[in-house]
Coordinates of C-alpha atoms in Angstrom, one line a residue:
Chain J
M3 CA 83.2 -22.0 28.3
T4 CA 83.4 -25.7 27.7
V5 CA 83.5 -27.2 24.2
K6 CA 80.0 -28.5 24.7
A7 CA 78.6 -25.2 25.8
R8 CA 80.4 -23.5 22.8
F9 CA 78.8 -26.0 20.5
R10 CA 75.4 -25.5 22.0
L11 CA 75.8 -21.7 21.5
L12 CA 76.8 -22.1 17.8
I13 CA 73.8 -24.3 17.2
Q14 CA 71.5 -21.7 18.8
L15 CA 73.1 -18.9 16.9
A16 CA 72.5 -20.8 13.6
R17 CA 68.9 -21.3 14.6
I18 CA 68.5 -17.6 15.4
A19 CA 69.9 -16.8 11.9
L20 CA 67.6 -19.2 10.2
R21 CA 64.6 -17.8 12.0
S22 CA 65.4 -14.3 11.1
L23 CA 65.6 -15.4 7.4
A24 CA 62.3 -17.1 7.8
Q25 CA 60.8 -14.0 9.2
R26 CA 61.7 -12.0 6.1
K27 CA 60.5 -14.5 3.4
T28 CA 60.1 -12.2 0.4
R29 CA 63.4 -10.6 1.0
T30 CA 65.1 -13.9 1.5
A31 CA 63.6 -15.4 -1.6
L32 CA 64.6 -12.4 -3.8
T33 CA 68.1 -12.4 -2.5
M34 CA 68.4 -16.1 -3.1
L35 CA 67.1 -15.6 -6.6
G36 CA 70.2 -13.7 -7.5
V37 CA 72.4 -16.6 -6.5
I38 CA 70.0 -19.1 -8.1
I39 CA 70.2 -17.3 -11.4
G40 CA 74.0 -17.0 -11.1
V41 CA 74.7 -20.6 -10.3
G42 CA 72.1 -21.8 -12.8
A43 CA 73.6 -19.6 -15.6
V44 CA 77.1 -20.9 -14.9
I45 CA 76.0 -24.5 -15.1
V46 CA 73.9 -24.0 -18.2
M47 CA 76.7 -22.2 -20.0
V48 CA 79.3 -24.8 -19.1
S49 CA 76.9 -27.5 -20.2
I50 CA 76.5 -25.9 -23.6
G51 CA 80.3 -25.6 -23.9
E52 CA 80.9 -29.2 -22.8
G53 CA 78.2 -30.4 -25.2
A54 CA 79.8 -28.5 -28.1
K55 CA 83.2 -30.1 -27.2
Q56 CA 81.8 -33.5 -27.1
S57 CA 79.9 -33.2 -30.3
V58 CA 83.0 -31.9 -32.1
S59 CA 85.2 -34.6 -30.7
S60 CA 82.7 -37.3 -31.6
R61 CA 82.6 -36.0 -35.1
I62 CA 86.3 -36.0 -35.4
K63 CA 86.4 -39.5 -34.1
G64 CA 83.7 -40.4 -36.7
L65 CA 86.2 -39.4 -39.4
G66 CA 88.0 -42.7 -38.9
T67 CA 90.3 -44.1 -36.4
N68 CA 94.1 -44.2 -36.3
L69 CA 94.3 -41.9 -39.2
L70 CA 97.3 -39.8 -40.3
A71 CA 96.5 -37.1 -42.9
V72 CA 99.4 -36.1 -45.1
R73 CA 98.7 -32.8 -46.9
P74 CA 100.9 -30.9 -49.3
G75 CA 102.6 -27.9 -47.9
F76 CA 102.5 -24.3 -49.2
A77 CA 105.2 -22.5 -51.2
R78 CA 106.1 -19.3 -49.6
K79 CA 106.6 -16.1 -51.5
G80 CA 107.7 -13.6 -48.9
P81 CA 105.0 -13.4 -46.2
V82 CA 102.3 -14.5 -48.6
R83 CA 101.1 -18.1 -48.6
A84 CA 100.9 -19.1 -52.2
A85 CA 99.3 -22.1 -53.9
S86 CA 100.1 -25.5 -52.5
V87 CA 103.3 -27.1 -53.8
Q88 CA 102.8 -29.9 -56.2
T89 CA 105.2 -32.4 -54.8
L90 CA 102.9 -34.9 -53.1
V91 CA 102.1 -37.5 -55.7
V92 CA 100.5 -40.9 -56.2
E93 CA 104.0 -42.6 -56.1
D94 CA 104.4 -41.3 -52.6
A95 CA 101.3 -43.2 -51.5
D96 CA 102.6 -46.4 -53.1
A97 CA 106.0 -45.9 -51.3
I98 CA 104.3 -45.5 -48.0
A99 CA 102.2 -48.6 -48.5
K100 CA 105.3 -50.6 -49.3
E101 CA 108.0 -49.2 -46.9
V102 CA 106.3 -48.0 -43.7
K103 CA 105.5 -50.6 -41.1
N104 CA 102.1 -50.9 -39.4
V105 CA 100.3 -49.3 -42.3
A106 CA 96.9 -50.8 -42.7
A107 CA 95.7 -48.9 -45.6
V108 CA 96.7 -45.9 -47.8
S109 CA 94.1 -43.7 -49.3
P110 CA 95.4 -41.0 -51.7
E111 CA 93.0 -38.5 -53.1
I112 CA 93.1 -36.4 -56.3
G113 CA 90.3 -34.0 -56.2
Q114 CA 88.9 -30.8 -57.7
S115 CA 85.8 -28.7 -57.4
T116 CA 83.7 -29.4 -60.5
Q117 CA 80.2 -29.1 -61.9
V118 CA 78.3 -32.4 -62.1
K119 CA 75.2 -32.7 -64.2
Y120 CA 72.3 -35.1 -64.4
L121 CA 69.8 -34.3 -67.1
S122 CA 68.9 -30.7 -66.5
Q123 CA 70.1 -30.7 -62.8
N124 CA 73.6 -29.6 -62.0
T125 CA 75.6 -29.0 -58.8
S126 CA 79.0 -27.8 -57.9
T127 CA 80.7 -30.4 -55.9
S128 CA 84.0 -32.0 -55.1
V129 CA 85.0 -34.8 -57.5
V130 CA 87.6 -37.0 -55.9
G131 CA 89.7 -39.8 -57.3
V132 CA 90.2 -42.5 -54.6
T133 CA 91.2 -46.1 -54.2
P134 CA 88.8 -48.8 -52.8
S135 CA 90.4 -48.4 -49.3
W136 CA 88.9 -44.9 -49.1
L137 CA 85.5 -46.3 -47.8
T138 CA 86.9 -47.9 -44.7
V139 CA 89.6 -45.4 -44.0
N140 CA 87.0 -42.6 -43.9
N141 CA 84.4 -44.6 -42.1
F142 CA 81.7 -44.4 -44.8
V143 CA 79.0 -46.9 -45.4
V144 CA 77.4 -47.8 -48.8
K145 CA 73.7 -47.0 -48.9
E146 CA 72.8 -48.4 -52.3
G147 CA 74.7 -50.2 -54.9
R148 CA 78.4 -50.8 -54.3
F149 CA 81.7 -48.9 -53.8
L150 CA 84.5 -48.6 -56.2
D151 CA 86.5 -51.8 -56.6
E152 CA 89.9 -53.0 -57.8
L153 CA 88.6 -53.7 -61.3
D154 CA 87.3 -50.1 -61.6
E155 CA 90.7 -49.0 -60.6
R156 CA 92.7 -51.2 -62.9
T157 CA 90.6 -50.5 -65.9
S158 CA 90.0 -46.8 -65.2
R159 CA 86.3 -47.2 -65.6
K160 CA 84.1 -44.2 -65.8
V161 CA 82.0 -45.1 -62.7
A162 CA 81.1 -42.9 -59.7
V163 CA 79.8 -43.2 -56.2
L164 CA 77.8 -40.2 -54.9
G165 CA 77.7 -38.7 -51.5
N166 CA 74.3 -38.1 -49.9
T167 CA 74.1 -34.4 -50.5
V168 CA 74.9 -34.8 -54.2
V169 CA 72.2 -37.5 -54.5
N170 CA 69.7 -35.1 -53.0
E171 CA 70.8 -32.2 -55.2
L172 CA 70.8 -34.1 -58.5
F173 CA 68.2 -36.8 -58.0
G174 CA 65.8 -35.5 -55.4
G175 CA 63.8 -38.5 -54.5
E176 CA 64.8 -40.6 -57.6
R177 CA 67.0 -43.6 -57.6
A178 CA 70.5 -42.7 -58.5
V179 CA 72.2 -46.1 -59.0
N180 CA 72.6 -47.0 -62.7
Q181 CA 71.9 -43.5 -63.9
T182 CA 74.5 -41.5 -65.8
V183 CA 75.9 -38.2 -64.7
K184 CA 78.2 -35.9 -66.6
I185 CA 81.4 -34.7 -65.1
R186 CA 83.2 -32.1 -67.2
G187 CA 81.3 -33.4 -70.2
V188 CA 82.3 -37.0 -69.6
N189 CA 79.6 -39.6 -68.8
F190 CA 80.0 -41.6 -65.6
Q191 CA 77.8 -44.4 -64.5
V192 CA 76.6 -44.2 -60.9
V193 CA 77.3 -47.5 -59.2
G194 CA 76.5 -46.6 -55.6
T195 CA 75.6 -44.0 -53.0
L196 CA 76.8 -43.4 -49.5
E197 CA 75.0 -43.1 -46.2
G198 CA 75.0 -39.5 -45.0
K199 CA 77.3 -38.5 -42.1
G200 CA 75.7 -35.1 -41.5
A201 CA 77.4 -31.7 -41.9
G202 CA 80.2 -31.2 -39.4
G203 CA 82.8 -28.5 -39.3
M204 CA 83.5 -26.4 -42.3
R205 CA 83.1 -29.0 -45.1
D206 CA 80.1 -31.2 -45.7
P207 CA 81.6 -34.7 -46.0
D208 CA 78.5 -35.9 -48.0
D209 CA 79.0 -33.3 -50.7
Q210 CA 81.4 -35.2 -52.9
V211 CA 81.5 -37.6 -55.9
L212 CA 84.0 -40.4 -55.8
I213 CA 85.6 -41.9 -58.9
P214 CA 88.5 -44.4 -59.3
L215 CA 91.9 -42.8 -58.8
S216 CA 93.2 -44.0 -62.1
T217 CA 90.3 -42.5 -63.9
A218 CA 90.9 -39.2 -62.2
R219 CA 94.6 -39.3 -63.1
T220 CA 94.3 -40.2 -66.7
R221 CA 90.9 -39.3 -68.0
L222 CA 89.6 -36.4 -65.9
F223 CA 92.3 -34.2 -64.3
G224 CA 95.5 -35.5 -65.9
T225 CA 97.6 -35.0 -62.8
D226 CA 99.3 -37.1 -60.2
V227 CA 99.3 -34.4 -57.6
L228 CA 97.4 -35.4 -54.4
R229 CA 95.0 -33.2 -52.5
T230 CA 95.3 -35.4 -49.4
L231 CA 96.9 -38.7 -48.5
N232 CA 95.2 -40.5 -45.6
V233 CA 97.2 -43.3 -44.0
Q234 CA 95.5 -45.8 -41.7
I235 CA 97.8 -47.2 -39.0
S236 CA 97.1 -50.7 -37.7
S237 CA 97.1 -49.6 -34.0
E238 CA 97.1 -46.5 -31.9
D239 CA 100.4 -47.3 -30.3
A240 CA 102.2 -47.3 -33.6
M241 CA 100.9 -43.9 -34.6
D242 CA 103.9 -41.8 -33.5
R243 CA 106.4 -44.2 -35.0
A244 CA 104.6 -44.4 -38.3
Q245 CA 104.3 -40.7 -38.4
G246 CA 108.0 -40.3 -38.0
E247 CA 108.7 -43.0 -40.7
I248 CA 106.4 -41.4 -43.2
E249 CA 108.0 -38.0 -42.6
D250 CA 111.5 -39.4 -43.1
L251 CA 110.4 -41.3 -46.2
L252 CA 108.7 -38.3 -47.8
R253 CA 111.5 -35.9 -47.0
M254 CA 113.9 -38.4 -48.7
R255 CA 111.7 -38.8 -51.7
H256 CA 111.2 -35.1 -52.0
K257 CA 115.0 -34.5 -51.6
I258 CA 114.7 -32.1 -48.7
A259 CA 117.9 -31.1 -47.1
A260 CA 118.4 -31.7 -43.4
G261 CA 117.1 -28.7 -41.5
A262 CA 115.0 -27.4 -44.3
P263 CA 111.2 -27.3 -43.7
S264 CA 109.1 -30.1 -45.1
D265 CA 106.9 -29.4 -48.1
F266 CA 104.1 -31.4 -46.6
S267 CA 102.4 -31.7 -43.2
I268 CA 101.2 -34.7 -41.3
G269 CA 98.3 -34.3 -39.0
S270 CA 96.8 -36.9 -36.8
Q271 CA 93.3 -37.0 -35.3
K272 CA 94.8 -36.5 -32.0
D273 CA 96.2 -33.1 -33.1
L274 CA 92.8 -32.2 -34.6
L275 CA 91.1 -33.3 -31.3
D276 CA 93.5 -31.3 -29.2
T277 CA 93.0 -28.2 -31.3
A278 CA 89.3 -28.6 -31.3
S279 CA 89.1 -29.2 -27.6
Q280 CA 91.4 -26.2 -26.9
V281 CA 89.0 -24.1 -28.9
S282 CA 85.9 -25.4 -27.1
D283 CA 87.6 -25.0 -23.7
T284 CA 88.2 -21.4 -24.5
F285 CA 84.6 -21.1 -25.6
T286 CA 83.4 -22.8 -22.4
A287 CA 85.6 -20.5 -20.3
L288 CA 84.2 -17.5 -22.0
L289 CA 80.6 -18.5 -21.5
A290 CA 81.3 -19.4 -17.9
A291 CA 83.0 -16.1 -17.3
V292 CA 79.9 -14.2 -18.6
A293 CA 77.7 -16.3 -16.4
A294 CA 80.0 -15.8 -13.4
V295 CA 79.3 -12.1 -13.6
S296 CA 75.7 -12.8 -12.7
L297 CA 76.9 -14.9 -9.8
L298 CA 79.0 -12.0 -8.6
V299 CA 76.0 -9.7 -8.9
G300 CA 74.0 -12.2 -6.8
G301 CA 76.8 -12.0 -4.2
I302 CA 76.6 -8.2 -4.2
G303 CA 72.8 -8.6 -3.7
I304 CA 73.5 -10.6 -0.6
M305 CA 75.9 -8.0 0.8
N306 CA 73.4 -5.3 0.1
I307 CA 70.5 -7.0 1.8
M308 CA 72.7 -8.0 4.8
L309 CA 73.8 -4.3 5.2
V310 CA 70.2 -3.2 5.2
S311 CA 69.5 -6.0 7.7
V312 CA 72.3 -4.9 10.0
T313 CA 71.0 -1.3 10.0
E314 CA 67.5 -2.4 10.7
R315 CA 68.5 -4.7 13.5
T316 CA 70.9 -2.3 15.2
R317 CA 68.8 -2.3 18.4
E318 CA 68.6 -6.1 18.4
I319 CA 72.3 -6.2 18.1
G320 CA 72.6 -3.7 21.0
I321 CA 70.3 -5.9 23.2
R322 CA 72.3 -9.0 22.4
K323 CA 75.6 -7.3 23.2
A324 CA 74.3 -5.8 26.5
I325 CA 73.1 -9.2 27.5
G326 CA 76.5 -10.8 26.9
A327 CA 77.0 -11.6 23.2
R328 CA 80.6 -11.3 22.2
S329 CA 81.6 -9.8 18.8
R330 CA 82.3 -13.2 17.3
D331 CA 78.8 -14.4 18.4
I332 CA 77.2 -11.5 16.4
L333 CA 79.6 -12.1 13.5
F334 CA 78.7 -15.8 13.4
Q335 CA 75.0 -15.1 13.5
F336 CA 75.1 -12.7 10.5
L337 CA 77.6 -14.8 8.6
V338 CA 75.3 -17.9 8.9
E339 CA 72.5 -15.8 7.4
S340 CA 74.5 -14.9 4.3
V341 CA 76.0 -18.4 3.9
V342 CA 72.6 -19.9 4.2
L343 CA 71.3 -17.5 1.6
S344 CA 74.1 -18.4 -0.8
G345 CA 74.1 -22.1 0.1
I346 CA 70.4 -22.7 -0.4
G347 CA 70.5 -20.3 -3.4
G348 CA 73.4 -22.4 -4.7
L349 CA 71.6 -25.7 -4.2
L350 CA 68.4 -24.4 -5.9
G351 CA 70.7 -22.9 -8.6
V352 CA 72.2 -26.4 -9.2
G353 CA 68.7 -27.7 -9.7
A354 CA 67.8 -24.8 -12.0
G355 CA 71.1 -25.2 -13.9
V356 CA 70.7 -29.0 -14.5
G357 CA 67.1 -28.6 -15.5
G358 CA 67.9 -25.6 -17.7
S359 CA 70.7 -27.6 -19.4
R360 CA 68.2 -30.4 -20.2
I361 CA 65.7 -28.0 -21.6
V362 CA 68.3 -26.2 -23.7
G363 CA 69.5 -29.6 -25.0
M364 CA 65.9 -30.6 -25.9
V365 CA 64.7 -27.3 -27.3
G366 CA 67.8 -25.8 -28.9
S367 CA 70.0 -27.2 -31.6
W368 CA 72.9 -27.5 -29.2
Q369 CA 73.9 -30.7 -27.4
T370 CA 74.4 -30.0 -23.7
T371 CA 76.4 -32.1 -21.3
V372 CA 76.1 -31.3 -17.5
A373 CA 79.6 -31.6 -16.1
P374 CA 79.8 -32.7 -12.4
G375 CA 82.8 -30.4 -12.1
A376 CA 80.8 -27.4 -13.2
I377 CA 78.2 -28.2 -10.5
T378 CA 80.8 -28.5 -7.8
L379 CA 82.6 -25.4 -8.9
A380 CA 79.4 -23.2 -9.2
F381 CA 78.1 -24.4 -5.8
G382 CA 81.5 -23.9 -4.2
V383 CA 81.9 -20.4 -5.7
A384 CA 78.4 -19.5 -4.5
M385 CA 79.3 -20.6 -0.9
G386 CA 82.5 -18.7 -1.2
I387 CA 80.6 -15.6 -2.3
G388 CA 78.3 -16.0 0.7
V389 CA 81.2 -15.9 3.1
F390 CA 83.0 -13.2 1.2
F391 CA 80.1 -10.8 0.8
G392 CA 78.6 -11.7 4.2
L393 CA 81.8 -11.0 6.0
Y394 CA 81.7 -7.2 5.7
P395 CA 78.1 -6.7 7.0
A396 CA 78.7 -9.3 9.7
H397 CA 81.8 -7.6 10.8
K398 CA 80.0 -4.2 10.8
A399 CA 77.3 -5.8 13.0
S400 CA 79.8 -7.3 15.4
K401 CA 81.7 -4.0 15.9
L402 CA 78.7 -2.0 16.9
D403 CA 79.0 -0.2 20.2
P404 CA 76.3 -1.5 22.5
I405 CA 75.5 1.9 24.0
E406 CA 75.1 3.5 20.6
A407 CA 73.1 0.5 19.3
L408 CA 70.7 0.6 22.3
R409 CA 70.0 4.2 21.6
H410 CA 69.1 3.4 18.0
E411 CA 65.4 3.7 17.2
Chain W
M30 CA 80.6 -5.8 45.6
I31 CA 81.3 -2.6 43.7
R32 CA 84.2 -0.3 44.4
L33 CA 85.1 2.7 42.3
V34 CA 88.5 4.4 42.8
G35 CA 89.0 7.8 41.2
I36 CA 86.8 7.0 38.2
E37 CA 86.9 9.7 35.5
K38 CA 85.3 9.7 32.1
D39 CA 86.0 12.1 29.3
Y40 CA 84.2 12.5 26.0
V41 CA 85.8 14.0 23.0
M42 CA 83.3 16.2 21.1
G43 CA 84.4 18.2 18.1
G44 CA 88.0 18.0 19.2
E45 CA 87.2 19.3 22.7
V46 CA 87.5 17.1 25.8
V47 CA 84.3 17.2 27.8
P48 CA 84.5 15.6 31.2
A49 CA 81.5 13.5 32.1
L50 CA 82.6 12.1 35.4
R51 CA 85.2 13.5 37.8
E52 CA 87.0 11.8 40.6
V53 CA 84.2 9.4 41.6
N54 CA 84.9 7.2 44.6
L55 CA 82.1 4.8 45.6
H56 CA 81.6 1.7 47.5
I57 CA 78.5 -0.4 47.3
P58 CA 78.5 -3.5 49.5
K59 CA 76.8 -6.8 48.7
G60 CA 73.1 -6.8 49.4
S61 CA 72.6 -3.1 48.9
F62 CA 69.7 -1.4 47.2
V63 CA 71.1 1.9 45.9
A64 CA 69.4 4.6 43.9
I65 CA 71.4 7.0 41.8
M66 CA 69.8 10.4 41.2
G67 CA 70.6 13.5 39.3
P68 CA 69.4 15.7 36.6
S69 CA 70.1 15.0 33.0
G70 CA 73.7 15.8 32.2
S71 CA 74.8 15.0 35.7
G72 CA 76.8 12.0 34.6
K73 CA 74.5 9.3 36.0
S74 CA 74.0 7.6 32.7
T75 CA 77.7 7.6 32.0
L76 CA 78.2 6.1 35.5
M77 CA 75.6 3.5 34.8
N78 CA 77.3 2.5 31.5
I79 CA 80.6 2.1 33.3
L80 CA 79.0 0.2 36.2
G81 CA 77.2 -2.0 33.7
C82 CA 80.5 -2.8 31.9
L83 CA 79.1 -1.3 28.6
D84 CA 81.8 1.3 28.7
R85 CA 85.3 1.8 30.2
P86 CA 86.4 4.7 32.4
T87 CA 89.1 7.0 31.0
R88 CA 90.9 6.9 34.3
G89 CA 90.5 5.1 37.6
Q90 CA 89.7 1.6 38.7
Y91 CA 86.5 -0.3 38.9
F92 CA 86.3 -3.5 41.0
L93 CA 83.3 -5.6 40.4
D94 CA 82.8 -8.7 42.6
G95 CA 86.5 -8.5 43.5
E96 CA 87.7 -8.3 39.9
D97 CA 89.3 -5.2 38.3
V98 CA 87.3 -4.7 35.2
S99 CA 88.6 -1.3 34.2
D100 CA 90.9 -2.6 31.4
L101 CA 89.2 -5.6 30.0
S102 CA 88.7 -6.2 26.3
D103 CA 85.3 -5.9 24.6
D104 CA 84.8 -9.6 24.6
E105 CA 85.9 -10.0 28.2
L106 CA 83.4 -7.2 29.2
A107 CA 80.7 -9.1 27.3
G108 CA 81.5 -12.2 29.4
I109 CA 81.2 -10.1 32.6
R110 CA 77.9 -8.7 31.5
N111 CA 76.7 -12.1 30.8
R112 CA 77.7 -13.8 34.1
K113 CA 77.7 -11.0 36.7
I114 CA 75.2 -8.4 35.6
G115 CA 71.5 -8.2 35.0
F116 CA 70.1 -5.3 33.1
V117 CA 66.6 -3.7 33.3
F118 CA 66.1 -0.8 30.9
Q119 CA 63.6 2.0 30.8
S120 CA 62.4 0.9 27.3
F121 CA 62.4 -2.9 28.2
N122 CA 64.7 -3.8 25.2
L123 CA 63.0 -7.1 24.4
L124 CA 63.4 -8.8 21.1
H125 CA 60.1 -8.4 19.2
H126 CA 60.2 -11.6 17.3
S127 CA 60.9 -13.8 20.3
T128 CA 58.5 -15.0 22.9
A129 CA 58.7 -14.0 26.6
A130 CA 60.5 -17.2 27.5
E131 CA 62.9 -16.9 24.6
N132 CA 63.7 -13.3 25.7
V133 CA 64.3 -14.4 29.3
A134 CA 66.5 -17.3 28.1
L135 CA 68.8 -15.0 26.0
P136 CA 71.6 -14.6 28.6
L137 CA 71.7 -18.4 28.8
V138 CA 72.1 -18.7 25.0
Y139 CA 75.3 -16.7 25.2
A140 CA 76.5 -18.7 28.2
G141 CA 75.9 -21.9 26.3
A142 CA 73.9 -23.1 29.3
E143 CA 71.7 -26.2 29.6
N144 CA 67.9 -26.4 30.4
Q145 CA 67.3 -23.0 29.0
H146 CA 63.6 -23.2 28.6
A147 CA 63.0 -24.7 32.1
R148 CA 65.1 -22.1 33.7
A149 CA 63.4 -19.3 31.7
L150 CA 60.0 -20.6 33.0
E151 CA 61.4 -20.6 36.5
A152 CA 62.6 -17.0 36.2
L153 CA 59.2 -16.0 34.8
R154 CA 57.5 -17.7 37.7
K155 CA 59.5 -15.4 40.1
V156 CA 57.9 -12.4 38.4
Q157 CA 54.5 -14.2 38.2
L158 CA 54.4 -14.2 34.5
D159 CA 55.0 -17.9 33.7
H160 CA 51.5 -18.1 32.2
R161 CA 52.5 -15.6 29.5
A162 CA 55.7 -17.5 28.5
D163 CA 54.7 -18.1 24.9
H164 CA 53.5 -14.6 24.2
R165 CA 55.5 -12.0 22.2
P166 CA 56.3 -8.6 23.7
S167 CA 53.7 -7.0 21.5
E168 CA 51.0 -9.1 23.2
L169 CA 52.0 -7.9 26.7
S170 CA 51.3 -4.8 28.7
G171 CA 54.1 -2.4 29.6
G172 CA 54.2 -3.7 33.2
Q173 CA 54.3 -7.3 31.9
R174 CA 57.1 -6.4 29.5
Q175 CA 59.2 -5.0 32.3
R176 CA 58.6 -8.1 34.3
V177 CA 59.9 -10.2 31.4
A178 CA 62.9 -7.9 31.4
I179 CA 63.4 -8.4 35.1
A180 CA 63.1 -12.2 34.6
R181 CA 65.8 -12.0 31.9
A182 CA 68.0 -10.0 34.3
I183 CA 67.8 -12.5 37.1
I184 CA 67.9 -15.7 35.2
T185 CA 71.7 -16.2 35.6
D186 CA 71.5 -15.2 39.3
P187 CA 74.0 -12.4 38.7
P188 CA 75.7 -10.8 41.7
I189 CA 74.3 -7.4 40.7
L190 CA 71.3 -5.9 39.0
F191 CA 71.3 -2.6 37.2
A192 CA 68.0 -0.8 36.5
D193 CA 68.0 2.3 34.4
E194 CA 64.8 4.2 34.9
P195 CA 62.9 1.0 35.2
T196 CA 59.6 2.8 35.8
G197 CA 60.1 5.6 33.4
N198 CA 57.7 4.2 30.8
L199 CA 55.1 3.0 33.2
D200 CA 52.0 4.4 35.0
S201 CA 52.2 4.8 38.8
K202 CA 50.3 1.7 39.6
T203 CA 52.5 -0.5 37.4
S204 CA 55.5 1.3 38.7
D205 CA 54.6 0.3 42.2
E206 CA 54.3 -3.3 41.1
I207 CA 57.8 -3.2 39.5
L208 CA 59.3 -1.5 42.5
G209 CA 57.7 -4.2 44.7
I210 CA 59.5 -6.8 42.7
F211 CA 62.8 -5.0 43.2
E212 CA 62.1 -4.8 46.9
G213 CA 61.4 -8.5 47.1
L214 CA 64.7 -9.2 45.3
Y215 CA 66.5 -6.9 47.7
R216 CA 65.0 -8.7 50.7
S217 CA 66.1 -12.0 49.3
G218 CA 69.7 -10.8 49.1
S219 CA 70.2 -9.3 45.6
T220 CA 72.4 -6.2 45.1
I221 CA 70.5 -3.6 43.1
V222 CA 71.6 -0.3 41.6
M223 CA 68.8 1.8 40.2
V224 CA 69.1 5.0 38.2
T225 CA 66.1 7.4 38.4
H226 CA 65.4 11.1 38.4
E227 CA 62.3 10.8 40.5
R228 CA 62.7 11.2 44.3
D229 CA 59.7 9.1 45.2
V230 CA 61.0 6.2 43.1
A231 CA 64.5 6.6 44.6
E232 CA 63.0 6.5 48.1
H233 CA 62.3 2.8 47.7
A234 CA 66.0 2.2 48.0
A235 CA 67.9 2.1 51.2
R236 CA 70.6 4.5 50.0
I237 CA 70.4 7.5 47.6
I238 CA 73.4 8.8 45.8
T239 CA 73.0 12.1 44.0
F240 CA 75.2 13.3 41.1
R241 CA 75.6 16.8 39.7
D242 CA 78.0 17.9 36.9
G243 CA 79.9 14.6 36.9
R244 CA 80.6 14.7 40.6
L245 CA 79.1 12.8 43.6
L246 CA 77.0 15.4 45.4
S247 CA 75.4 13.5 48.3
D248 CA 75.2 10.1 49.7
E249 CA 72.3 9.5 52.1
T250 CA 71.1 6.4 53.9
L251 CA 67.4 6.2 54.5
E252 CA 66.2 5.0 57.9
K253 CA 62.9 3.8 56.5
P254 CA 62.7 3.3 52.7
A255 CA 59.3 3.6 51.1
R256 CA 57.4 0.3 50.5
A257 CA 55.4 -0.6 47.5
G258 CA 51.8 -0.7 48.4
S259 CA 51.0 -4.0 46.7
G260 CA 52.6 -6.7 44.7
G261 CA 56.2 -7.7 45.3
A262 CA 58.2 -10.8 44.8
P263 CA 57.2 -14.0 46.6

């Protein structure tokens, strides 16, 4: 047979396959529905996962750019992680600012969880002693009034700036600036409030009260021990080098012998982002795997209906074979049917998935992001399933004995 | 056209070998009209399946149109059926969902041939059914369905036509029409082998071969074959 004749044959076999699908509309539609739901579910699930990943990473990026966070380490008593060691102090922050290159700003924090009162209202919040650089390092914006300044710091004034959550808790709708709040029985004047960032992760960044570092050291907590030391680096390229220098400097200052573990840890946002995206990738994979089960069930539906179809059409297959159809002609005809079922089902499933993701994004509290990769993957898997689950019924059809098949009623 | 040399066919049933054909030697020259007769179980259906290349003999050689087809693969046999053989069955064996013309064109589909529809109409014209080309089998009478089947059998101009009880499902008047078509094809040079168990149907052929118990029992040539009273191919 010439190539042209062979091609003509394949076209006609495909047409025969399409016609027999069209003749059984309800069955075709229901079988496709399995694939549509499978593909749609995979796309929606991956979109939810991707959306979660993006919202987490945008929140992490919102914490500030080019930031290294130095935190005190933990003293170990056997296998138990005990209280944090008290070696990271304010002087370390000054040393970093002075000696490490490419440092744009240093923001040490002394903080404790404390009751804050305004008249009869009171709330438990985090009171943090910070320097004026805290505002820019942490990407916060002043809503009303002003932030802490150098004068507050130098003179250890009893002034405070309130986070949005604290303002709502204590003042409700009232104006907070110029009011006086009591922190551990000491009166502080509110000089400003901050724009809210919205809750993200485990801690609410708006649930804190900021006071001058010197006030926290001398008047309130009486300690130099830092909770956190954020260091802003001037450029992203200098991050790794600065991290190394800070590490060396602090190890020297803390007199840690070579080879011994550090009593502090330095984390960058990149580390945080990497961890977060690893977590959400796992989450996405899990969701997709659950959805993929329904795609698999859709594939089994195709195989089931194709097997029924082969049995019903045994006589037709016998006639075709008697008239000169080769095994591969029959195989091709039935394979086209299952691939068309899964292919069209897959396409409609992509539509359903994209539409479903939009709806979930609008109605639910999740952000969804339709990933093109997920669409290609889900559609490709659907096509693969069509071939895989169509092969057995088509093979069965192609191997029928024409004499037996013609006898079939 | 057809030469069988020592053809034997065994079936295995429940572990036991049951011979269906034994030592069949037969020669059918080009342009013959042969009827094969015999009671059920005589082996005539088995022979028909082997002649029609739907089955292979257990032993022996089968030459069709000069080619030894006894040991061909399934797909090679399918090719032979497509190019060299036209089938007419007792139960018509048409595709229900396809029109008469589409049924007739089916052998051309598997040949990948050109001008399928035009050639199908041409074949239907030969059996005087071109006016019913777009009808489905369910809209046709038994005789018309068998004429569609004949048109399908002759569309590729095969060297040989096999008819398996072609009048078995038809009344006597329609049977006569169908036999008339076969006579017409015979007169215009076709080679036809027809299986029947009715003597008066067989007498339309020029030669009658009788089988019994898997063996060739008799082979007679008729001086004056019966003629169909009316109808017939143009």
